[in-house]
């Protein structure tokens, strides 16, 4: 039986109430009591405290029936702001969101260096600019989450970033010392899985999110909890060997999945076949429209190798929802159906396979969600996308 002192129980009740206010956007005290199972006195005390802290506010709902208009509760979305950062190889993307996960501002700084101290200074300077800009609000910047395209351990120390050649970097400590705000460091694939859960698949408790870009990463939520493994290194699925004695990988092995099924491998193989032409996503889209046979041959090969790895994941984890995050597949019609056509094993079971609609925005969406969740102290966060939000128009 779960037990705890009064302060602990109060914290749990606060988390439950606030998570429901966030989820429903507009909700009465009576409805809160019904949804949470808490009595009206507990609801009243907690709501009063949240009002005092200016995390929520009251409005009276308009209605046509006779009688007293119900008082509704909403999150004070501008009480504070979260900062999500996607630290990639050639750019750093910064996105500010309000407390209901709506994107307020996005800035991109291009990178042509990998020096840690130089990039650290860029991060500090930019964060201080945001800190100053939002200092007038009740809580200012409430937290910062940074997505790393590399290995992050359970203590949020960056173990290795192959794109920059970083090893054992204490970015969390270095940033917090300089700016005085809570910083969270997370692997980008984990943040993608958080984005899928928080913004899209709210009711899913077992979700796998596979990101196919310069490498391949896996973020997985099992029993409603982000799974990281013993040291925090779980999810490096790109280094699963799918071709014995195959192409050499930077990890030291031969035939790793990311050498065949990452977008980088697709582009590299296509460029080699097309006499070292350079390609971008617009080129891919045009080739799809034109039904270019050379491109179609490569996309068929790409999908085949993706499906090999997905089949292994399905057999290992039996996911409820399997999300594949790839800009190329997002542009390619019927990508999910073609992947499913390769998954023909009678013992491979999953409920749903989808191509992520978030694309490369997923990492920073998950970063903002993580910062919001930690600030609000809620165990479950349910946000809704809007026209103002993260999706590219």
mmCIF file of C-alpha atoms in Angstrom:
data_model
loop_
_atom_site.group_PDB
_atom_site.id
_atom_site.type_symbol
_atom_site.label_atom_id
_atom_site.label_comp_id
_atom_site.label_asym_id
_atom_site.label_seq_id
_atom_site.Cartn_x
_atom_site.Cartn_y
_atom_site.Cartn_z
ATOM 1 C CA UNK A 1 0.000 0.000 0.000
ATOM 2 C CA UNK A 2 1.281 3.485 -0.930
ATOM 3 C CA UNK A 3 1.658 5.689 2.138
ATOM 4 C CA UNK A 4 3.088 9.136 2.794
ATOM 5 C CA UNK A 5 2.915 12.199 4.977
ATOM 6 C CA UNK A 6 0.458 15.060 4.503
ATOM 7 C CA UNK A 7 2.856 17.106 2.354
ATOM 8 C CA UNK A 8 3.424 14.171 0.009
ATOM 9 C CA UNK A 9 -0.300 13.511 -0.369
ATOM 10 C CA UNK A 10 -0.923 17.220 -0.980
ATOM 11 C CA UNK A 11 1.717 17.175 -3.722
ATOM 12 C CA UNK A 12 0.062 14.186 -5.409
ATOM 13 C CA UNK A 13 -3.360 15.842 -5.252
ATOM 14 C CA UNK A 14 -1.972 19.084 -6.678
ATOM 15 C CA UNK A 15 -0.364 17.194 -9.542
ATOM 16 C CA UNK A 16 -3.600 15.389 -10.351
ATOM 17 C CA UNK A 17 -5.724 18.553 -10.249
ATOM 18 C CA UNK A 18 -3.320 20.652 -12.290
ATOM 19 C CA UNK A 19 -2.888 17.952 -14.932
ATOM 20 C CA UNK A 20 -6.678 17.831 -15.426
ATOM 21 C CA UNK A 21 -6.904 21.617 -15.729
ATOM 22 C CA UNK A 22 -4.167 21.551 -18.381
ATOM 23 C CA UNK A 23 -5.835 18.696 -20.251
ATOM 24 C CA UNK A 24 -9.362 20.144 -20.299
ATOM 25 C CA UNK A 25 -8.325 23.811 -20.681
ATOM 26 C CA UNK A 26 -11.620 24.971 -19.140
ATOM 27 C CA UNK A 27 -13.081 23.027 -16.230
ATOM 28 C CA UNK A 28 -15.250 23.600 -13.152
ATOM 29 C CA UNK A 29 -14.473 22.595 -9.570
ATOM 30 C CA UNK A 30 -17.357 20.114 -9.659
ATOM 31 C CA UNK A 31 -15.988 18.448 -12.783
ATOM 32 C CA UNK A 32 -12.523 18.299 -11.213
ATOM 33 C CA UNK A 33 -13.946 16.480 -8.221
ATOM 34 C CA UNK A 34 -15.724 14.037 -10.506
ATOM 35 C CA UNK A 35 -12.660 13.311 -12.661
ATOM 36 C CA UNK A 36 -10.114 13.057 -9.856
ATOM 37 C CA UNK A 37 -12.241 11.395 -7.179
ATOM 38 C CA UNK A 38 -11.120 14.023 -4.667
ATOM 39 C CA UNK A 39 -13.641 15.615 -2.326
ATOM 40 C CA UNK A 40 -14.821 19.195 -2.770
ATOM 41 C CA UNK A 41 -12.889 20.453 0.268
ATOM 42 C CA UNK A 42 -9.583 19.159 -1.137
ATOM 43 C CA UNK A 43 -10.377 20.644 -4.542
ATOM 44 C CA UNK A 44 -11.202 23.995 -2.944
ATOM 45 C CA UNK A 45 -7.960 24.165 -0.931
ATOM 46 C CA UNK A 46 -5.776 23.162 -3.872
ATOM 47 C CA UNK A 47 -7.495 25.509 -6.322
ATOM 48 C CA UNK A 48 -7.165 28.402 -3.870
ATOM 49 C CA UNK A 49 -3.421 27.732 -3.604
ATOM 50 C CA UNK A 50 -3.008 27.555 -7.396
ATOM 51 C CA UNK A 51 -4.926 30.820 -7.766
ATOM 52 C CA UNK A 52 -2.665 32.489 -5.194
ATOM 53 C CA UNK A 53 0.371 31.277 -7.120
ATOM 54 C CA UNK A 54 -1.203 32.670 -10.335
ATOM 55 C CA UNK A 55 -0.796 29.323 -12.101
ATOM 56 C CA UNK A 56 -4.511 29.246 -12.905
ATOM 57 C CA UNK A 57 -7.307 31.804 -13.230
ATOM 58 C CA UNK A 58 -11.095 31.864 -13.019
ATOM 59 C CA UNK A 59 -13.661 32.803 -15.656
ATOM 60 C CA UNK A 60 -17.435 32.615 -15.746
ATOM 61 C CA UNK A 61 -18.770 30.496 -18.554
ATOM 62 C CA UNK A 62 -21.506 31.945 -20.725
ATOM 63 C CA UNK A 63 -24.678 29.867 -20.923
ATOM 64 C CA UNK A 64 -28.294 30.454 -21.847
ATOM 65 C CA UNK A 65 -30.018 28.557 -19.053
ATOM 66 C CA UNK A 66 -31.424 30.282 -16.002
ATOM 67 C CA UNK A 67 -29.298 30.270 -12.868
ATOM 68 C CA UNK A 68 -25.823 30.986 -11.701
ATOM 69 C CA UNK A 69 -23.103 30.848 -14.335
ATOM 70 C CA UNK A 70 -20.468 28.202 -13.487
ATOM 71 C CA UNK A 71 -16.972 29.425 -12.566
ATOM 72 C CA UNK A 72 -14.407 27.751 -14.786
ATOM 73 C CA UNK A 73 -10.694 27.212 -14.203
ATOM 74 C CA UNK A 74 -7.925 27.512 -16.774
ATOM 75 C CA UNK A 75 -4.141 27.439 -16.748
ATOM 76 C CA UNK A 76 -2.534 30.866 -16.759
ATOM 77 C CA UNK A 77 -0.634 30.108 -19.937
ATOM 78 C CA UNK A 78 1.489 33.270 -19.738
ATOM 79 C CA UNK A 79 2.521 32.899 -16.097
ATOM 80 C CA UNK A 80 5.821 31.517 -17.360
ATOM 81 C CA UNK A 81 7.511 30.184 -20.463
ATOM 82 C CA UNK A 82 9.471 27.046 -21.328
ATOM 83 C CA UNK A 83 12.517 26.961 -23.571
ATOM 84 C CA UNK A 84 13.213 23.944 -25.762
ATOM 85 C CA UNK A 85 16.556 23.619 -27.534
ATOM 86 C CA UNK A 86 17.479 21.202 -30.319
ATOM 87 C CA UNK A 87 21.290 21.053 -30.465
ATOM 88 C CA UNK A 88 22.026 19.477 -33.830
ATOM 89 C CA UNK A 89 25.180 19.187 -35.934
ATOM 90 C CA UNK A 90 24.850 22.293 -38.085
ATOM 91 C CA UNK A 91 22.297 24.366 -36.177
ATOM 92 C CA UNK A 92 20.749 25.129 -32.805
ATOM 93 C CA UNK A 93 16.986 25.635 -32.742
ATOM 94 C CA UNK A 94 15.426 27.549 -29.837
ATOM 95 C CA UNK A 95 11.677 27.543 -29.224
ATOM 96 C CA UNK A 96 9.791 29.383 -26.503
ATOM 97 C CA UNK A 97 6.398 27.957 -25.564
ATOM 98 C CA UNK A 98 3.758 29.021 -23.063
ATOM 99 C CA UNK A 99 2.481 26.739 -20.298
ATOM 100 C CA UNK A 100 -0.073 24.999 -22.519
ATOM 101 C CA UNK A 101 2.572 24.100 -25.095
ATOM 102 C CA UNK A 102 1.895 26.720 -27.748
ATOM 103 C CA UNK A 103 4.975 27.910 -29.612
ATOM 104 C CA UNK A 104 5.596 31.629 -29.077
ATOM 105 C CA UNK A 105 8.928 32.202 -30.769
ATOM 106 C CA UNK A 106 11.489 30.145 -32.678
ATOM 107 C CA UNK A 107 15.050 31.132 -33.560
ATOM 108 C CA UNK A 108 17.702 29.154 -35.413
ATOM 109 C CA UNK A 109 21.445 29.757 -35.146
ATOM 110 C CA UNK A 110 23.586 28.066 -37.779
ATOM 111 C CA UNK A 111 26.716 26.244 -36.640
ATOM 112 C CA UNK A 112 29.938 25.665 -38.526
ATOM 113 C CA UNK A 113 32.076 24.658 -35.550
ATOM 114 C CA UNK A 114 32.001 21.898 -32.928
ATOM 115 C CA UNK A 115 34.053 23.529 -30.180
ATOM 116 C CA UNK A 116 32.204 22.932 -26.901
ATOM 117 C CA UNK A 117 33.148 26.219 -25.216
ATOM 118 C CA UNK A 118 32.154 28.230 -28.291
ATOM 119 C CA UNK A 119 28.748 26.533 -28.512
ATOM 120 C CA UNK A 120 28.269 26.854 -24.736
ATOM 121 C CA UNK A 121 28.739 30.631 -25.052
ATOM 122 C CA UNK A 122 26.150 30.772 -27.864
ATOM 123 C CA UNK A 123 23.672 28.907 -25.663
ATOM 124 C CA UNK A 124 24.295 31.126 -22.630
ATOM 125 C CA UNK A 125 24.006 34.366 -24.610
ATOM 126 C CA UNK A 126 20.777 33.303 -26.312
ATOM 127 C CA UNK A 127 19.216 31.997 -23.092
ATOM 128 C CA UNK A 128 20.067 35.243 -21.308
ATOM 129 C CA UNK A 129 18.295 37.159 -24.086
ATOM 130 C CA UNK A 130 15.131 35.109 -23.496
ATOM 131 C CA UNK A 131 15.529 35.417 -19.742
ATOM 132 C CA UNK A 132 15.567 39.195 -20.050
ATOM 133 C CA UNK A 133 12.667 39.270 -22.518
ATOM 134 C CA UNK A 134 10.324 37.213 -20.300
ATOM 135 C CA UNK A 135 11.510 38.520 -16.957
ATOM 136 C CA UNK A 136 8.352 40.655 -16.555
ATOM 137 C CA UNK A 137 6.094 37.575 -16.319
ATOM 138 C CA UNK A 138 5.165 35.912 -13.014
ATOM 139 C CA UNK A 139 7.707 33.080 -13.325
ATOM 140 C CA UNK A 140 9.823 34.102 -16.324
ATOM 141 C CA UNK A 141 11.641 31.195 -17.948
ATOM 142 C CA UNK A 142 10.432 28.198 -15.950
ATOM 143 C CA UNK A 143 12.854 25.649 -17.341
ATOM 144 C CA UNK A 144 15.081 24.689 -20.246
ATOM 145 C CA UNK A 145 15.308 21.284 -21.942
ATOM 146 C CA UNK A 146 18.073 20.528 -24.424
ATOM 147 C CA UNK A 147 17.838 17.752 -27.006
ATOM 148 C CA UNK A 148 21.184 16.063 -27.686
ATOM 149 C CA UNK A 149 21.851 14.003 -30.822
ATOM 150 C CA UNK A 150 24.024 11.592 -28.912
ATOM 151 C CA UNK A 151 24.294 9.557 -25.741
ATOM 152 C CA UNK A 152 23.121 11.054 -22.440
ATOM 153 C CA UNK A 153 23.404 9.088 -19.188
ATOM 154 C CA UNK A 154 20.932 8.927 -16.319
ATOM 155 C CA UNK A 155 22.759 11.802 -14.551
ATOM 156 C CA UNK A 156 22.187 14.016 -17.636
ATOM 157 C CA UNK A 157 25.889 14.038 -18.486
ATOM 158 C CA UNK A 158 26.613 13.954 -22.214
ATOM 159 C CA UNK A 159 28.567 10.757 -22.750
ATOM 160 C CA UNK A 160 29.186 11.113 -26.474
ATOM 161 C CA UNK A 161 28.031 13.275 -29.384
ATOM 162 C CA UNK A 162 29.544 11.789 -32.562
ATOM 163 C CA UNK A 163 28.612 14.763 -34.750
ATOM 164 C CA UNK A 164 30.661 17.145 -32.599
ATOM 165 C CA UNK A 165 33.148 14.708 -31.143
ATOM 166 C CA UNK A 166 32.095 15.583 -27.571
ATOM 167 C CA UNK A 167 32.727 13.220 -24.679
ATOM 168 C CA UNK A 168 31.795 13.542 -20.995
ATOM 169 C CA UNK A 169 30.413 17.083 -21.216
ATOM 170 C CA UNK A 170 28.567 18.560 -18.228
ATOM 171 C CA UNK A 171 26.290 20.873 -20.198
ATOM 172 C CA UNK A 172 23.556 20.854 -17.558
ATOM 173 C CA UNK A 173 25.932 21.992 -14.810
ATOM 174 C CA UNK A 174 27.665 24.547 -17.044
ATOM 175 C CA UNK A 175 24.388 26.148 -18.128
ATOM 176 C CA UNK A 176 22.764 26.186 -14.693
ATOM 177 C CA UNK A 177 25.866 27.781 -13.192
ATOM 178 C CA UNK A 178 25.766 30.548 -15.797
ATOM 179 C CA UNK A 179 22.025 31.303 -15.960
ATOM 180 C CA UNK A 180 20.458 30.110 -12.683
ATOM 181 C CA UNK A 181 17.534 28.253 -14.283
ATOM 182 C CA UNK A 182 16.717 24.536 -14.150
ATOM 183 C CA UNK A 183 18.146 22.757 -17.204
ATOM 184 C CA UNK A 184 17.274 19.249 -18.393
ATOM 185 C CA UNK A 185 19.485 17.355 -20.836
ATOM 186 C CA UNK A 186 17.876 14.551 -22.821
ATOM 187 C CA UNK A 187 18.552 12.391 -25.846
ATOM 188 C CA UNK A 188 16.672 13.691 -28.889
ATOM 189 C CA UNK A 189 14.923 10.366 -29.599
ATOM 190 C CA UNK A 190 13.544 10.309 -26.049
ATOM 191 C CA UNK A 191 12.210 13.830 -26.532
ATOM 192 C CA UNK A 192 10.542 12.735 -29.780
ATOM 193 C CA UNK A 193 8.706 9.975 -27.911
ATOM 194 C CA UNK A 194 7.612 12.485 -25.252
ATOM 195 C CA UNK A 195 6.232 14.761 -27.994
ATOM 196 C CA UNK A 196 4.253 11.895 -29.531
ATOM 197 C CA UNK A 197 2.767 10.963 -26.161
ATOM 198 C CA UNK A 198 2.045 14.497 -24.899
ATOM 199 C CA UNK A 199 0.745 16.087 -28.112
ATOM 200 C CA UNK A 200 -0.775 13.198 -30.057
ATOM 201 C CA UNK A 201 -1.175 9.752 -28.520
ATOM 202 C CA UNK A 202 -2.525 10.784 -25.118
ATOM 203 C CA UNK A 203 -4.114 7.466 -24.200
ATOM 204 C CA UNK A 204 -1.206 5.262 -25.282
ATOM 205 C CA UNK A 205 0.798 3.648 -22.473
ATOM 206 C CA UNK A 206 3.243 1.676 -24.639
ATOM 207 C CA UNK A 207 4.740 3.692 -27.472
ATOM 208 C CA UNK A 208 7.910 3.340 -29.544
ATOM 209 C CA UNK A 209 9.212 6.313 -31.525
ATOM 210 C CA UNK A 210 11.957 5.628 -34.080
ATOM 211 C CA UNK A 211 13.807 8.675 -35.450
ATOM 212 C CA UNK A 212 15.583 8.232 -38.787
ATOM 213 C CA UNK A 213 17.916 11.139 -39.526
ATOM 214 C CA UNK A 214 21.731 11.294 -39.373
ATOM 215 C CA UNK A 215 21.500 8.130 -37.289
ATOM 216 C CA UNK A 216 18.664 6.107 -35.804
ATOM 217 C CA UNK A 217 17.389 6.606 -32.288
ATOM 218 C CA UNK A 218 14.621 4.982 -30.294
ATOM 219 C CA UNK A 219 12.544 6.541 -27.577
ATOM 220 C CA UNK A 220 10.191 4.214 -25.783
ATOM 221 C CA UNK A 221 7.466 4.703 -23.259
ATOM 222 C CA UNK A 222 6.592 1.518 -21.398
ATOM 223 C CA UNK A 223 3.694 1.447 -18.936
ATOM 224 C CA UNK A 224 3.409 5.229 -19.299
ATOM 225 C CA UNK A 225 7.063 5.782 -18.298
ATOM 226 C CA UNK A 226 10.047 6.805 -20.434
ATOM 227 C CA UNK A 227 12.432 3.838 -20.393
ATOM 228 C CA UNK A 228 16.145 4.708 -20.319
ATOM 229 C CA UNK A 229 17.866 1.515 -19.189
ATOM 230 C CA UNK A 230 20.263 0.996 -16.289
ATOM 231 C CA UNK A 231 22.802 3.704 -17.225
ATOM 232 C CA UNK A 232 20.427 5.797 -19.336
ATOM 233 C CA UNK A 233 21.784 4.555 -22.660
ATOM 234 C CA UNK A 234 18.778 2.524 -23.847
ATOM 235 C CA UNK A 235 17.504 3.290 -27.335
ATOM 236 C CA UNK A 236 20.723 3.193 -29.402
ATOM 237 C CA UNK A 237 18.881 0.909 -31.788
ATOM 238 C CA UNK A 238 20.724 2.254 -34.838
ATOM 239 C CA UNK A 239 23.631 0.009 -33.886
ATOM 240 C CA UNK A 240 21.610 -3.176 -34.100
ATOM 241 C CA UNK A 241 23.343 -5.305 -36.761
ATOM 242 C CA UNK A 242 21.032 -6.115 -39.677
ATOM 243 C CA UNK A 243 23.657 -7.100 -42.285
ATOM 244 C CA UNK A 244 26.452 -9.387 -41.014
ATOM 245 C CA UNK A 245 29.868 -8.103 -42.169
ATOM 246 C CA UNK A 246 28.084 -5.183 -43.825
ATOM 247 C CA UNK A 247 29.012 -1.527 -44.133
ATOM 248 C CA UNK A 248 31.419 -0.179 -41.488
ATOM 249 C CA UNK A 249 29.857 2.000 -38.772
ATOM 250 C CA UNK A 250 31.490 4.715 -36.674
ATOM 251 C CA UNK A 251 30.675 2.630 -33.587
ATOM 252 C CA UNK A 252 33.207 -0.001 -34.691
ATOM 253 C CA UNK A 253 30.761 -2.672 -35.851
ATOM 254 C CA UNK A 254 29.844 -3.753 -39.355
ATOM 255 C CA UNK A 255 26.334 -3.759 -40.798
ATOM 256 C CA UNK A 256 24.548 -1.489 -38.285
ATOM 257 C CA UNK A 257 20.931 -0.591 -39.048
ATOM 258 C CA UNK A 258 21.651 3.132 -39.375
ATOM 259 C CA UNK A 259 24.055 2.413 -42.242
ATOM 260 C CA UNK A 260 21.051 1.216 -44.255
ATOM 261 C CA UNK A 261 17.895 2.853 -42.866
ATOM 262 C CA UNK A 262 18.812 6.369 -41.689
ATOM 263 C CA UNK A 263 18.033 9.352 -43.901
ATOM 264 C CA UNK A 264 21.782 10.066 -44.084
ATOM 265 C CA UNK A 265 22.413 6.578 -45.459
ATOM 266 C CA UNK A 266 19.574 7.043 -47.966
ATOM 267 C CA UNK A 267 20.970 10.381 -49.162
ATOM 268 C CA UNK A 268 24.526 9.028 -49.304
ATOM 269 C CA UNK A 269 23.487 5.966 -51.294
ATOM 270 C CA UNK A 270 21.294 8.015 -53.649
ATOM 271 C CA UNK A 271 24.032 10.623 -54.245
ATOM 272 C CA UNK A 272 26.553 7.879 -55.025
ATOM 273 C CA UNK A 273 24.152 6.270 -57.470
ATOM 274 C CA UNK A 274 23.380 9.653 -59.062
ATOM 275 C CA UNK A 275 27.050 10.654 -59.509
ATOM 276 C CA UNK A 276 27.380 12.621 -56.256
ATOM 277 C CA UNK A 277 24.489 15.010 -56.789
ATOM 278 C CA UNK A 278 23.330 16.919 -53.717
ATOM 279 C CA UNK A 279 19.738 16.507 -52.567
ATOM 280 C CA UNK A 280 17.259 18.192 -50.265
ATOM 281 C CA UNK A 281 13.665 17.459 -49.269
ATOM 282 C CA UNK A 282 12.270 19.590 -52.109
ATOM 283 C CA UNK A 283 14.245 17.467 -54.589
ATOM 284 C CA UNK A 284 12.817 14.332 -53.017
ATOM 285 C CA UNK A 285 9.280 15.688 -53.246
ATOM 286 C CA UNK A 286 9.730 16.600 -56.912
ATOM 287 C CA UNK A 287 11.134 13.157 -57.720
ATOM 288 C CA UNK A 288 8.145 11.546 -56.013
ATOM 289 C CA UNK A 289 5.740 13.661 -58.068
ATOM 290 C CA UNK A 290 7.628 12.826 -61.270
ATOM 291 C CA UNK A 291 7.767 9.105 -60.398
ATOM 292 C CA UNK A 292 11.518 9.061 -61.016
ATOM 293 C CA UNK A 293 12.405 5.332 -61.418
ATOM 294 C CA UNK A 294 15.916 5.721 -59.940
ATOM 295 C CA UNK A 295 14.474 7.450 -56.890
ATOM 296 C CA UNK A 296 11.720 4.857 -56.560
ATOM 297 C CA UNK A 297 14.312 2.087 -56.564
ATOM 298 C CA UNK A 298 16.177 3.749 -53.699
ATOM 299 C CA UNK A 299 13.031 4.487 -51.682
ATOM 300 C CA UNK A 300 11.970 0.832 -52.032
ATOM 301 C CA UNK A 301 15.369 -0.250 -50.710
ATOM 302 C CA UNK A 302 15.135 2.311 -47.886
ATOM 303 C CA UNK A 303 11.683 1.083 -46.812
ATOM 304 C CA UNK A 304 12.800 -2.544 -46.951
ATOM 305 C CA UNK A 305 15.718 -1.908 -44.579
ATOM 306 C CA UNK A 306 13.559 0.192 -42.244
ATOM 307 C CA UNK A 307 11.060 -2.649 -42.030
ATOM 308 C CA UNK A 308 13.788 -5.146 -41.057
ATOM 309 C CA UNK A 309 14.614 -3.119 -37.955
ATOM 310 C CA UNK A 310 10.969 -2.393 -37.172
ATOM 311 C CA UNK A 311 10.180 -6.103 -37.292
ATOM 312 C CA UNK A 312 12.858 -6.710 -34.663
ATOM 313 C CA UNK A 313 11.478 -3.924 -32.462
ATOM 314 C CA UNK A 314 7.945 -5.233 -32.737
ATOM 315 C CA UNK A 315 9.031 -8.718 -31.688
ATOM 316 C CA UNK A 316 11.043 -7.323 -28.766
ATOM 317 C CA UNK A 317 8.489 -4.883 -27.338
ATOM 318 C CA UNK A 318 5.013 -5.668 -28.733
ATOM 319 C CA UNK A 319 4.170 -1.925 -28.877
ATOM 320 C CA UNK A 320 0.724 -0.439 -28.824
ATOM 321 C CA UNK A 321 1.778 2.352 -31.194
ATOM 322 C CA UNK A 322 4.923 2.413 -33.324
ATOM 323 C CA UNK A 323 5.799 5.880 -34.621
ATOM 324 C CA UNK A 324 8.357 6.315 -37.411
ATOM 325 C CA UNK A 325 9.817 9.819 -37.612
ATOM 326 C CA UNK A 326 11.325 10.653 -41.000
ATOM 327 C CA UNK A 327 10.916 13.709 -43.203
ATOM 328 C CA UNK A 328 11.376 11.579 -46.304
ATOM 329 C CA UNK A 329 8.634 9.159 -45.286
ATOM 330 C CA UNK A 330 6.419 12.052 -44.214
ATOM 331 C CA UNK A 331 6.614 13.338 -47.800
ATOM 332 C CA UNK A 332 6.204 9.898 -49.356
ATOM 333 C CA UNK A 333 2.578 8.861 -50.013
ATOM 334 C CA UNK A 334 1.456 5.595 -48.390
ATOM 335 C CA UNK A 335 4.759 5.159 -46.520
ATOM 336 C CA UNK A 336 3.059 3.550 -43.518
ATOM 337 C CA UNK A 337 1.151 1.106 -45.732
ATOM 338 C CA UNK A 338 4.332 0.089 -47.572
ATOM 339 C CA UNK A 339 6.144 -0.491 -44.282
ATOM 340 C CA UNK A 340 3.245 -2.606 -42.997
ATOM 341 C CA UNK A 341 3.351 -4.675 -46.197
ATOM 342 C CA UNK A 342 6.857 -5.829 -45.218
ATOM 343 C CA UNK A 343 5.775 -6.764 -41.681
ATOM 344 C CA UNK A 344 4.178 -10.082 -42.552
ATOM 345 C CA UNK A 345 5.338 -12.324 -39.695
ATOM 346 C CA UNK A 346 2.499 -14.166 -37.984
ATOM 347 C CA UNK A 347 4.115 -13.617 -34.576
ATOM 348 C CA UNK A 348 4.810 -9.868 -34.896
ATOM 349 C CA UNK A 349 2.085 -7.928 -33.102
ATOM 350 C CA UNK A 350 1.432 -4.187 -32.778
ATOM 351 C CA UNK A 351 -1.750 -2.140 -32.724
ATOM 352 C CA UNK A 352 -0.828 0.806 -34.920
ATOM 353 C CA UNK A 353 2.071 1.989 -37.098
ATOM 354 C CA UNK A 354 2.140 5.659 -38.108
ATOM 355 C CA UNK A 355 4.493 8.155 -39.694
ATOM 356 C CA UNK A 356 5.044 11.074 -37.328
ATOM 357 C CA UNK A 357 3.338 14.273 -38.414
ATOM 358 C CA UNK A 358 5.827 16.279 -36.367
ATOM 359 C CA UNK A 359 8.983 15.537 -38.370
ATOM 360 C CA UNK A 360 12.105 17.314 -37.165
ATOM 361 C CA UNK A 361 9.988 19.494 -34.865
ATOM 362 C CA UNK A 362 9.343 16.516 -32.576
ATOM 363 C CA UNK A 363 12.585 16.914 -30.631
ATOM 364 C CA UNK A 364 11.967 20.525 -29.666
ATOM 365 C CA UNK A 365 8.281 19.884 -28.987
ATOM 366 C CA UNK A 366 9.289 17.170 -26.550
ATOM 367 C CA UNK A 367 11.861 19.512 -25.005
ATOM 368 C CA UNK A 368 9.250 22.193 -24.305
ATOM 369 C CA UNK A 369 6.837 19.586 -22.938
ATOM 370 C CA UNK A 370 9.514 18.207 -20.598
ATOM 371 C CA UNK A 371 10.300 21.678 -19.227
ATOM 372 C CA UNK A 372 6.577 22.421 -18.703
ATOM 373 C CA UNK A 373 5.945 19.078 -17.013
ATOM 374 C CA UNK A 374 8.844 19.507 -14.595
ATOM 375 C CA UNK A 375 7.829 23.058 -13.714
ATOM 376 C CA UNK A 376 4.176 22.194 -13.090
ATOM 377 C CA UNK A 377 5.156 19.054 -11.199
ATOM 378 C CA UNK A 378 2.594 16.890 -12.968
ATOM 379 C CA UNK A 379 3.099 13.188 -13.577
ATOM 380 C CA UNK A 380 1.041 13.269 -16.764
ATOM 381 C CA UNK A 381 0.859 16.053 -19.345
ATOM 382 C CA UNK A 382 -1.729 16.266 -22.112
ATOM 383 C CA UNK A 383 -1.303 19.171 -24.549
ATOM 384 C CA UNK A 384 -3.193 19.977 -27.732
ATOM 385 C CA UNK A 385 -1.776 21.288 -30.982
ATOM 386 C CA UNK A 386 -3.328 24.392 -32.484
ATOM 387 C CA UNK A 387 -2.730 26.554 -35.539
ATOM 388 C CA UNK A 388 -0.400 28.646 -33.418
ATOM 389 C CA UNK A 389 1.595 25.660 -32.279
ATOM 390 C CA UNK A 390 4.670 23.816 -33.508
ATOM 391 C CA UNK A 391 3.517 22.329 -36.779
ATOM 392 C CA UNK A 392 4.976 23.904 -39.879
ATOM 393 C CA UNK A 393 2.356 25.465 -42.086
#
